[in-house]
Coordinates of C-alpha atoms in Angstrom, one line a residue:
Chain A
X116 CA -20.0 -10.2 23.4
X117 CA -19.7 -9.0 27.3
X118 CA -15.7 -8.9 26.5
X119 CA -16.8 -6.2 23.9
X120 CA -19.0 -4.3 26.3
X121 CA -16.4 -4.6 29.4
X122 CA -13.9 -2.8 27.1
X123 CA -15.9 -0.9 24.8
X124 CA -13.8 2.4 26.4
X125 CA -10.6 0.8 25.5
X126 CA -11.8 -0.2 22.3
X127 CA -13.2 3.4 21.2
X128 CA -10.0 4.9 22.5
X129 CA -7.7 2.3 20.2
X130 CA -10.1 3.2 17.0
X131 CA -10.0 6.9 18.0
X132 CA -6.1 6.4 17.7
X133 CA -6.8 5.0 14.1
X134 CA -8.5 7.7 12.9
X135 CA -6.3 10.5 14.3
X136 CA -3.4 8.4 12.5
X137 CA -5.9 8.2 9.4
X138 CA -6.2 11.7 9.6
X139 CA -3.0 13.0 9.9
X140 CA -1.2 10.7 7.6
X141 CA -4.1 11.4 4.7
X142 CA -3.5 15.4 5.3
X143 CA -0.1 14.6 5.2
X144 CA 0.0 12.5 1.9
X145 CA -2.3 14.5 -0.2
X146 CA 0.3 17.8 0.6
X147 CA 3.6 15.7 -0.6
X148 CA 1.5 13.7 -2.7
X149 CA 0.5 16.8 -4.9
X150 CA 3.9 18.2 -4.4
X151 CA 5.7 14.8 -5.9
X152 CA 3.2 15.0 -8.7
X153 CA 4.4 18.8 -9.4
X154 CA 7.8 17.7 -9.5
X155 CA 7.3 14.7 -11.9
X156 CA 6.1 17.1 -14.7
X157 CA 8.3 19.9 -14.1
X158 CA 10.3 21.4 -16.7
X159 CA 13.5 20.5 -14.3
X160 CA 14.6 17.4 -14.9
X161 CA 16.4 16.8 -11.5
X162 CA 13.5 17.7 -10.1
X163 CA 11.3 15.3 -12.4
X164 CA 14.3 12.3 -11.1
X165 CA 14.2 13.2 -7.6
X166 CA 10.5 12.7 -7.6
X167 CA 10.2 9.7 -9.5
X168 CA 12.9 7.5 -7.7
X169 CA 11.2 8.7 -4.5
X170 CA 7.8 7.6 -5.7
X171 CA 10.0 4.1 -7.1
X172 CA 11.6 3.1 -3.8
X173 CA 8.4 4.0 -1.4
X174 CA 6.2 2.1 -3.4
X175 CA 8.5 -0.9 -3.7
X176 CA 9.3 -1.4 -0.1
X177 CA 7.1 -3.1 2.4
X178 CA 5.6 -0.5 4.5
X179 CA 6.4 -2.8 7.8
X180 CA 10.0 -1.7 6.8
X181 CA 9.0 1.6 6.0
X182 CA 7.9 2.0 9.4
X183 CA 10.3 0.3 11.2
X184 CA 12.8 2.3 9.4
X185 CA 11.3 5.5 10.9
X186 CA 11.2 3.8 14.1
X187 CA 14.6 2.7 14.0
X188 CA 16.1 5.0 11.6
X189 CA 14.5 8.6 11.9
X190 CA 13.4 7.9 15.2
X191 CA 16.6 6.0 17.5
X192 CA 19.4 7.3 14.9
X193 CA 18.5 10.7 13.2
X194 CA 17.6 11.6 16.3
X195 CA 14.6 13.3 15.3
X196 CA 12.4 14.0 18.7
X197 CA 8.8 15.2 18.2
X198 CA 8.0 15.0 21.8
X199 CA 9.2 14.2 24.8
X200 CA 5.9 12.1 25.6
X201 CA 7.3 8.7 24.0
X202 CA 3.4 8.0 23.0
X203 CA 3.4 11.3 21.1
X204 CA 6.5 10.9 19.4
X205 CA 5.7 7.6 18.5
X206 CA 2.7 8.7 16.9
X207 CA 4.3 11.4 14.9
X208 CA 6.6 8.9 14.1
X209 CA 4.0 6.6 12.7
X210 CA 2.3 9.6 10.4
X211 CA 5.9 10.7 8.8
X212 CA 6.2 7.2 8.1
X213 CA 2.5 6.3 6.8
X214 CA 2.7 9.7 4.8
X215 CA 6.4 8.8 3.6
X216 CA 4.7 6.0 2.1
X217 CA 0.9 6.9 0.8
X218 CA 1.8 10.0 -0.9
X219 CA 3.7 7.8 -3.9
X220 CA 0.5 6.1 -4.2
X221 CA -1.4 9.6 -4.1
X222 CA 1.5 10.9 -7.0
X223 CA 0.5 8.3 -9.0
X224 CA -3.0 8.6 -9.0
X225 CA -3.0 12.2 -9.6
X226 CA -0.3 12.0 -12.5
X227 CA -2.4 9.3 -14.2
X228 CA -5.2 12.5 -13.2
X229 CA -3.2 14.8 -15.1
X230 CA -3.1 12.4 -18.2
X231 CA -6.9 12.5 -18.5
X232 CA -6.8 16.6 -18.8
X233 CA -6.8 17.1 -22.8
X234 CA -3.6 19.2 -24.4
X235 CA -5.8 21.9 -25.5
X236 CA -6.4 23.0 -21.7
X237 CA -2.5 23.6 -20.8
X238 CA -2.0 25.2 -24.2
X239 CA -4.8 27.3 -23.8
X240 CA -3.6 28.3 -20.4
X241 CA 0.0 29.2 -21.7
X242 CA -1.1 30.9 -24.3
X243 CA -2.9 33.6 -21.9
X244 CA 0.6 34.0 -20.6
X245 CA 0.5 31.8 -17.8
X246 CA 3.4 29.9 -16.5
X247 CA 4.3 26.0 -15.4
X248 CA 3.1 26.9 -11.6
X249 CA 0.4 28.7 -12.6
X250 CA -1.2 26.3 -15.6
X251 CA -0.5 23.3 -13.2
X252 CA -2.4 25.1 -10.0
X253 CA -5.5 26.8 -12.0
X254 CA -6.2 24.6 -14.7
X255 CA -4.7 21.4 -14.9
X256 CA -4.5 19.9 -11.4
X257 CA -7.6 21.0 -10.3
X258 CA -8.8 19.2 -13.1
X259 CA -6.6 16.0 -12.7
X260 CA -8.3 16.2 -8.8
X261 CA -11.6 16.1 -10.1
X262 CA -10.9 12.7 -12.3
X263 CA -9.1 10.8 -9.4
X264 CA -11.8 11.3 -6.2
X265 CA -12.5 7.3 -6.6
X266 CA -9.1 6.1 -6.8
X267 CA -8.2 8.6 -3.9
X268 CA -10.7 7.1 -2.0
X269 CA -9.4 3.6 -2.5
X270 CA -5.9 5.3 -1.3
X271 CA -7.4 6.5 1.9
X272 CA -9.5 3.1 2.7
X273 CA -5.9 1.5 2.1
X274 CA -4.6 3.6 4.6
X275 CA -7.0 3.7 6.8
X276 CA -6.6 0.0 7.1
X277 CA -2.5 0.3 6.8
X278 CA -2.4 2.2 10.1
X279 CA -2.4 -0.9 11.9
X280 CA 0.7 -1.8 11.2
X281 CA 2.1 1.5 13.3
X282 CA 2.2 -1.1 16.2
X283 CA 5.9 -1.6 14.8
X284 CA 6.8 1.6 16.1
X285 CA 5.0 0.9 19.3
X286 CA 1.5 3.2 18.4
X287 CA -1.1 1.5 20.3
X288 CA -4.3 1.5 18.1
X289 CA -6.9 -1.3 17.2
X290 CA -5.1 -3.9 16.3
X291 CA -2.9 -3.8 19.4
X292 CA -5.9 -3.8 21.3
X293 CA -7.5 -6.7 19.2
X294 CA -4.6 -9.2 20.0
X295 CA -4.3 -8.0 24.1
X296 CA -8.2 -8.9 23.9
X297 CA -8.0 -12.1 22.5
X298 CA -5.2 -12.9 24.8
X299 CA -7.0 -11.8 27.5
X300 CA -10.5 -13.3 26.5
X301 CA -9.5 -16.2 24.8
X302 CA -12.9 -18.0 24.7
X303 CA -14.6 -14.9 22.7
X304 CA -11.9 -15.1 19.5
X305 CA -14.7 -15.0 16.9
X306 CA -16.7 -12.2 18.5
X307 CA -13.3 -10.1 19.2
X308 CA -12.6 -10.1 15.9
X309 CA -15.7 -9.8 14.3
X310 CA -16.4 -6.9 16.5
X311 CA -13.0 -5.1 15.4
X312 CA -13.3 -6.2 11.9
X313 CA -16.6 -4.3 12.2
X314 CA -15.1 -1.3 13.3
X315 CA -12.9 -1.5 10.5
X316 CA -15.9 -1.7 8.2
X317 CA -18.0 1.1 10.1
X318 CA -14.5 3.6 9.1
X319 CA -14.1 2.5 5.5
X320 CA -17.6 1.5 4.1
X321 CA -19.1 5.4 4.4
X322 CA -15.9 6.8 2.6
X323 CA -16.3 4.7 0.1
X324 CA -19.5 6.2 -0.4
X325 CA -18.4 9.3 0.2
X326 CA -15.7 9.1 -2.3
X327 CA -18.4 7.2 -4.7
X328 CA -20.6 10.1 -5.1
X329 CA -18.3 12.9 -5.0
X330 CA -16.7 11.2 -7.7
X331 CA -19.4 11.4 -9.8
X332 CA -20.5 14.8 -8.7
X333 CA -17.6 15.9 -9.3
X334 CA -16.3 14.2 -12.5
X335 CA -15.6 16.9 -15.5
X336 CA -17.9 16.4 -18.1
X337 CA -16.2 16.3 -21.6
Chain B
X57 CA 4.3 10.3 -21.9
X58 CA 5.6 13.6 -22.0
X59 CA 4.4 16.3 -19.6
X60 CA 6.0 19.2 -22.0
X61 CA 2.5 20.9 -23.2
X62 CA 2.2 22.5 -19.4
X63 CA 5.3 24.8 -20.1
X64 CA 6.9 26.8 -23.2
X65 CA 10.2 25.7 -24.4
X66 CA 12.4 27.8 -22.5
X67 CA 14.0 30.7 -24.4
X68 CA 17.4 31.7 -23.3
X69 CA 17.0 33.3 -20.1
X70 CA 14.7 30.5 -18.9
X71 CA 17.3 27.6 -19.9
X72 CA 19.8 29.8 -17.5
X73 CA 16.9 30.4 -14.9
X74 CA 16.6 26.6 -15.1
X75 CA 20.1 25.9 -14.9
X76 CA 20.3 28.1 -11.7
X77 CA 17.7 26.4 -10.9
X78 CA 18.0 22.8 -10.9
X79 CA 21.6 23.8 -8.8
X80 CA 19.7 25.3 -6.4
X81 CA 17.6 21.5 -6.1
X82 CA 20.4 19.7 -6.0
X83 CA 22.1 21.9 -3.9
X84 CA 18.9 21.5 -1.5
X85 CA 19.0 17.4 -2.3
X86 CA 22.7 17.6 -1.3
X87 CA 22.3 19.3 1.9
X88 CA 19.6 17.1 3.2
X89 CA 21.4 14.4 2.2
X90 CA 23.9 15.4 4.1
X91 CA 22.5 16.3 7.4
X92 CA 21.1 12.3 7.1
X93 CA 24.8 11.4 6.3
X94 CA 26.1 13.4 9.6
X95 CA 23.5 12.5 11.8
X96 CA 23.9 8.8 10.7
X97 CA 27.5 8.8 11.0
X98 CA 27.2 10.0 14.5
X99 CA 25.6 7.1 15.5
X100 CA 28.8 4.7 13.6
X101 CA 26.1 3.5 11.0
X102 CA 28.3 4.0 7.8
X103 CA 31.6 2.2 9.8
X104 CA 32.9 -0.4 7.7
X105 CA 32.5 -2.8 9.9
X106 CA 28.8 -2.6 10.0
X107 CA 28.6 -2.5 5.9
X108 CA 31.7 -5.9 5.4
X109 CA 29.5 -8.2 7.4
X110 CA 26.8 -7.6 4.5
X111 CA 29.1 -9.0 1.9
X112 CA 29.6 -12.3 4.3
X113 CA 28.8 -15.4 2.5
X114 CA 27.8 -16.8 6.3
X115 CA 25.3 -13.4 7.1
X116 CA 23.6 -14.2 3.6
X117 CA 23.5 -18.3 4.2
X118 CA 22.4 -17.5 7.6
X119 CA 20.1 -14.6 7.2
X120 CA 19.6 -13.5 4.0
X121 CA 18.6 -16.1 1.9
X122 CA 16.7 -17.7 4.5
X123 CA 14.6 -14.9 4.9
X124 CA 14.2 -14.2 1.5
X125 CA 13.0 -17.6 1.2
X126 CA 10.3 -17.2 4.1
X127 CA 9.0 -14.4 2.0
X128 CA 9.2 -16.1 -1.4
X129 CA 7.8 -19.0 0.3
X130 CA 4.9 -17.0 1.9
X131 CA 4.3 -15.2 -1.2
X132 CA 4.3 -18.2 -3.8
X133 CA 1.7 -19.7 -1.2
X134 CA -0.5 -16.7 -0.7
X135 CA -0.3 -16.3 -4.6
X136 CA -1.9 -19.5 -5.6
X137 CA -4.2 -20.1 -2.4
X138 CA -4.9 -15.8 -3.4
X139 CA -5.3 -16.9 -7.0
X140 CA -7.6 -19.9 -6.5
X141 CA -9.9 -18.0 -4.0
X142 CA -10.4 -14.8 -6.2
X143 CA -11.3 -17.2 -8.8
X144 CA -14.0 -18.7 -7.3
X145 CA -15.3 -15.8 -5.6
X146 CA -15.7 -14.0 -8.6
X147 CA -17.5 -16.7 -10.5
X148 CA -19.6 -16.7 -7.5
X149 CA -20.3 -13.1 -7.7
X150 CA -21.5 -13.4 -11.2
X151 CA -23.8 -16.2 -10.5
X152 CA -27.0 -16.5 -12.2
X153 CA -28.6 -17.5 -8.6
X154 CA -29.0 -15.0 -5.8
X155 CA -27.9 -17.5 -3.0
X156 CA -24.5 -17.7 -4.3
X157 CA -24.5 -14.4 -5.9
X158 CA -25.4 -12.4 -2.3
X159 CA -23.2 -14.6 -0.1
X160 CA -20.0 -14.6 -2.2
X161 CA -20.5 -10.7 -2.5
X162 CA -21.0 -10.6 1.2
X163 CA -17.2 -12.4 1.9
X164 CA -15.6 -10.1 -0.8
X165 CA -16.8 -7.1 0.7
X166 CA -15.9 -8.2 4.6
X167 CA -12.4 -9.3 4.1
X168 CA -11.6 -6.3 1.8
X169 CA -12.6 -3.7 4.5
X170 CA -10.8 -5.8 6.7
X171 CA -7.0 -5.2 7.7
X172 CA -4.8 -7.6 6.9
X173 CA -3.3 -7.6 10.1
X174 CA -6.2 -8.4 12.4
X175 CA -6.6 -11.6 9.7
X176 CA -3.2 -12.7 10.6
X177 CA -3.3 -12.0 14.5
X178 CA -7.0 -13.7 14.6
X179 CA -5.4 -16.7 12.5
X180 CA -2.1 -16.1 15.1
X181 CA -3.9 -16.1 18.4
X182 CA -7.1 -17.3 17.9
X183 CA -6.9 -20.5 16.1
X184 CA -6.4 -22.4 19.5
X185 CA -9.6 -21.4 20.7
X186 CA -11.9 -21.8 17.3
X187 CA -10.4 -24.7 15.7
X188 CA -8.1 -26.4 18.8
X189 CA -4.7 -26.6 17.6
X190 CA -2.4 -23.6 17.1
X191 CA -1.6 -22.6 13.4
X192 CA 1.9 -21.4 12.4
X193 CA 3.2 -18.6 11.8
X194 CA 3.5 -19.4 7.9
X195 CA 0.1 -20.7 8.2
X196 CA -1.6 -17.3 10.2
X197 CA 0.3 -14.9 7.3
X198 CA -0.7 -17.0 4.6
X199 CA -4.6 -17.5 5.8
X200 CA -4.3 -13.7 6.0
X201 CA -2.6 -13.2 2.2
X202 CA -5.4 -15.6 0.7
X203 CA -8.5 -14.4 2.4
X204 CA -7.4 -10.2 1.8
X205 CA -5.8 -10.8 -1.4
X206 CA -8.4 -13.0 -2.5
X207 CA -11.2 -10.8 -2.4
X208 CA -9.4 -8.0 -4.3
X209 CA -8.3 -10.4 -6.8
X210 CA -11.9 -11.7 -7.4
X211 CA -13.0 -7.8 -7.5
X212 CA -10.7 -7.5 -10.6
X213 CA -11.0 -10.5 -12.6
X214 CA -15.1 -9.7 -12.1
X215 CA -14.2 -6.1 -13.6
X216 CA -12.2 -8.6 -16.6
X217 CA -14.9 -10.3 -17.6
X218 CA -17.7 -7.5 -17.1
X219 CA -15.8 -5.5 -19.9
X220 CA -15.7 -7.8 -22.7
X221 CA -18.5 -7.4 -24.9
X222 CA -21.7 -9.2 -24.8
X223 CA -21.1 -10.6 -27.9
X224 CA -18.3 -12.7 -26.8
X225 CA -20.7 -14.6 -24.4
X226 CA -23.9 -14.8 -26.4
X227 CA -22.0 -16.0 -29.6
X228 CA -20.8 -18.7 -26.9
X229 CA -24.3 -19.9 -26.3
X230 CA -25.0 -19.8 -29.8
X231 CA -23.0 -22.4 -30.4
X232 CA -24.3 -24.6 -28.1
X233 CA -21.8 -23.8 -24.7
X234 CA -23.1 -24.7 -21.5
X235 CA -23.0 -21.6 -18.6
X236 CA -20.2 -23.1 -17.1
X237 CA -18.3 -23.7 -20.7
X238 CA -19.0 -20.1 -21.2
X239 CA -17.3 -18.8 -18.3
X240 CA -14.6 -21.5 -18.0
X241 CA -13.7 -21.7 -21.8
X242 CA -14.7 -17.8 -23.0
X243 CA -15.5 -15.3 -20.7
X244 CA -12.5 -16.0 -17.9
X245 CA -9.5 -16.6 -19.9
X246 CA -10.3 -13.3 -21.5
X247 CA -11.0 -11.5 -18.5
X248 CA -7.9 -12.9 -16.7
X249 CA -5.7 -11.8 -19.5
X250 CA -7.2 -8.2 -19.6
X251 CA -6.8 -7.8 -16.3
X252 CA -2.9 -9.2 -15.7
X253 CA -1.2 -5.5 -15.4
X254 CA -3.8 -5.4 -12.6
X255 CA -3.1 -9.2 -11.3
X256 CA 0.6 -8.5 -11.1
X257 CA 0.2 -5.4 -9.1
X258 CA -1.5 -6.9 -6.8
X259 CA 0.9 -9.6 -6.5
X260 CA 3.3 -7.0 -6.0
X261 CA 1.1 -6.2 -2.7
X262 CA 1.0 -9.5 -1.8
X263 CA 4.9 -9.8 -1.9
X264 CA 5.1 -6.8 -0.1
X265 CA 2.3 -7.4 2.6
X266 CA 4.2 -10.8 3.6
X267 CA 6.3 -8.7 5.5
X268 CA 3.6 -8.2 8.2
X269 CA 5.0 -12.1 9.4
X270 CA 7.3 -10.3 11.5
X271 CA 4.8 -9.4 13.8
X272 CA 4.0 -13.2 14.4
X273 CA 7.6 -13.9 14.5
X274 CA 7.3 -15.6 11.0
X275 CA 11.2 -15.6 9.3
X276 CA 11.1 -13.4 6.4
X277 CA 13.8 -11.1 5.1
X278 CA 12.2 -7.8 7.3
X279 CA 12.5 -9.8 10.4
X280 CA 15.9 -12.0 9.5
X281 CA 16.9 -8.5 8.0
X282 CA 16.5 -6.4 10.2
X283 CA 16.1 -8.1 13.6
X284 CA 18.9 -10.9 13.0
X285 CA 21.5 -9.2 10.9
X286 CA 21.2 -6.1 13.2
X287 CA 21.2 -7.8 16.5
X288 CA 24.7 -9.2 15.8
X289 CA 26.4 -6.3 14.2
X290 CA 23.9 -3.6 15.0
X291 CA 23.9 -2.4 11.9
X292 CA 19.9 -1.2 11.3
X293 CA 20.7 1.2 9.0
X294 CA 22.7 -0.6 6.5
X295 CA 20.1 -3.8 7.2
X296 CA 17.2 -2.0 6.1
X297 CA 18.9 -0.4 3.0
X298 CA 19.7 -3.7 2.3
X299 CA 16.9 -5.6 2.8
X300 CA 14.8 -2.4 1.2
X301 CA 17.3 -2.8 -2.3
X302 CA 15.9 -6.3 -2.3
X303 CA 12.6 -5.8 -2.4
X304 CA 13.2 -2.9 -4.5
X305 CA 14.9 -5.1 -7.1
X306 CA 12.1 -7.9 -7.2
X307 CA 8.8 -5.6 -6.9
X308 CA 10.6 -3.2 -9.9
X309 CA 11.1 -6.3 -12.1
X310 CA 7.7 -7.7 -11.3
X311 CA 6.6 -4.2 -11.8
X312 CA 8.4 -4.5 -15.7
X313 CA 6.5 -7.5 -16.5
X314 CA 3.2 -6.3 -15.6
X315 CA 4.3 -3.3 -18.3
X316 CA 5.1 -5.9 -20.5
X317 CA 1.8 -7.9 -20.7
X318 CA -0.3 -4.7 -20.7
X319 CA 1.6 -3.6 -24.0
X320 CA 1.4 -7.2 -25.1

């Protein structure tokens, strides 16, 4: 336990760093995320393509090589600076890279969204005169949002806990920390981990319950 | 399904407006494209020579395959020892008797809140100290794979079985089953098969989270990928579109099959 206690400043700075990433990236995603989802139904069909192979190849790849590809590729060879603080940039990196990859899994929640708003509510909307932006925006997505709170919550508790792999592009948060303290305390392994795995519980167990009874609060009744 | 009820049929001002249009998004698709291809090609990453050495038969017997085998292998493990655990857990969660019901809840819930990663570095680096002897790298990722997996898996062949209908287990007891006949023989075949869209998903996770043994050092195709091919040719770029088109290729076809047995 005393390891814990010793480093218990270290330790809230290295989750504080995993909720700023959580934070960012989940922002981040739910903007593309609704913007993919806009593009998969939209009467373009290059538009409907680009989105879809996007949402294909992000959810295919490993998101250790999504990241290391926005180390290695945005980062060292698009050039792309963020900051000239290498901890900042790094960070920034990480989020582009998270977001890169969460917001397919938020498109696909939200189009399966879209699929539980009946036919009669976009027909009805068009036949007031409104247009595809404007029967997506006021009546149908805000609809689809209301039927995918739970599964959007199971998308953030993912990433909340998939923000520890950004220690591939050298962001030092709680699992960085976890493996310098058991290196450093070897003889308190179980408590070490135990007391990060708790962490990791404290983050994701209230927005769970969070998600759980907006969800319900908010579900559309039909 | 079709997404065509959200806008009229265009008439034939919008079909031009939409022509103009989806030039205008290609035109966009084009350019960034090509700022990626400039910027890229400023740092030599579409040379020939760091695209031929991909084509090698020695970079693939030496990298490649090898790697691709390390995942394979990991994932084939982490599949069954996954498969086996969620099982058991989520018989255990549907026990009749608290003390196996509350316990077995208890590990589901923990090592789904907790990330994969701290499973694998406290298998990693802490084995030594709790159990004496240091585990491999295989071993860490694949102790990781079964405990996380595990737990979700045992959280969806629960939600299986809870949707068949009562009838299917009290017309099992009316026969004369025992409770374990029940589950074995009636209730978990059925709730397996309901639930394999969902099963191979999450194998599809699986596959993809065995790419975290790079941060152990454990040989699989990110690490022989992206860290061997590209330390002799320094060739990131094309190594991770590479490597990525692999992964692609399997998790898309495993994707396919999951389609298939849901329409099945």
């Amino acid at each position: 336990m005393e390891a814990l206690l010793t480093e218990r400043e270290t330790i809230l700075a290295a989750f504080w760093m995993t909720i700023r990433l959580t934070a960012v990236s989940a922002l981040g995603s739910l903007v593309l995320g609704t913007l993919l989802t806009a593009m998969r139904v939209a009467p373009l069909a290059s538009l409907r393509a680009a989105a879809s192979t996007y949402v294909s190849v992000a959810r295919n790849t490993p998101l250790t090589l999504v990241l290391l590809f926005t180390g290695l590729g945005v980062g060292a060879n698009l050039g792309v600076e963020l900051s000239d603080d290498i901890a900042t940039n790094n960070f920034w990196l990480a989020c582009i890279g998270l977001t890169a990859y969460t917001s397919a899994f938020v498109c696909e929640a939200l189009r399966s969204g879209l699929n539980t708003v009946p036919v009669g509510q976009a027909e009805a909307a068009r036949s007031l005169g409104l247009g595809f932006v404007r029967t997506l925006r006021l009546i149908t997505l805000p609809q689809a949002f209301r039927a995918v709170v739970a599964p959007l919550g199971s998308i953030l508790i993912a990433l909340t806990k998939n923000t520890t792999i950004a220690l591939v592009v050298g962001v030092s948060e709680a699992s960085v920390r976890m493996r310098e303290m058991i290196e450093t305390y070897g003889d308190q392994v179980i408590e070490i981990f135990l007391g990060f795995a708790a962490g990791f519980v404290l983050l994701c167990l209230p927005m769970g319950l969070l998600f759980g009874w907006l969800s319900r609060r908010l579900a559309v009744a039909r | 399904m079709s997404y065509a009820n959200l806008y009229e049929a265009p008439g034939p001002r919008g079909v031009r407006r939409n022509r103009l249009l989806a030039g205008a998004v290609l035109l966009v698709l084009l350019a960034v494209a090509a700022v990626v291809y400039v910027r890229f090609d400023a740092k030599d990453q579409w040379a020939a020579e760091k695209w031929l050495p991909l084509l090698r038969a020695d970079v693939w017997g030496t990298f490649i395959l090898p790697g691709l085998a390390g995942t394979l292998g990991a994932a084939v493990a982490g599949v069954l020892l996954a498969g086996l655990f969620g099982l058991v857990f989520a018989v255990a969660r549907m026990s009749e008797h608290r003390w196996i019901r509350v316990p077995a809840a208890a590990v589901v819930e923990f090592f789904r809140s907790v990330p994969l990663l701290l499973l694998i570095f406290f298998a990693f680096f802490g084995s030594y100290m709790v159990i004496g002897v240091n585990i491999s790298a295989f071993a860490a990722v694949v102790f990781g794979l079964t405990l996380y997996n595990g737990s979700v898996i045992a959280e969806i062949v629960r939600a299986g079985v809870q949707s068949l209908p009562k009838g299917q287990r009290e017309a099992a007891y009316a026969v004369g089953m025992r409770k374990s006949q029940v589950m074995r023989l009636v209730l978990l075949p059925q709730g397996v098969r309901a639930m394999l869209p969902a099963l191979v998903s999450q194998f599809i996770v699986l596959l993809k989270d065995s790419a975290l043994g790079l941060i152990v050092g454990y040989d699989e195709l990110v690490d022989r990928g992206l860290n061997g091919i590209a330390a002799n040719f320094s060739n990131v770029i094309p190594a991770a579109i590479l490597i990525a088109a692999i992964f692609i290729a399997i998790n898309t076809s495993l994707d396919r099959l999951a389609h298939r047995l849901g329409a099945a």
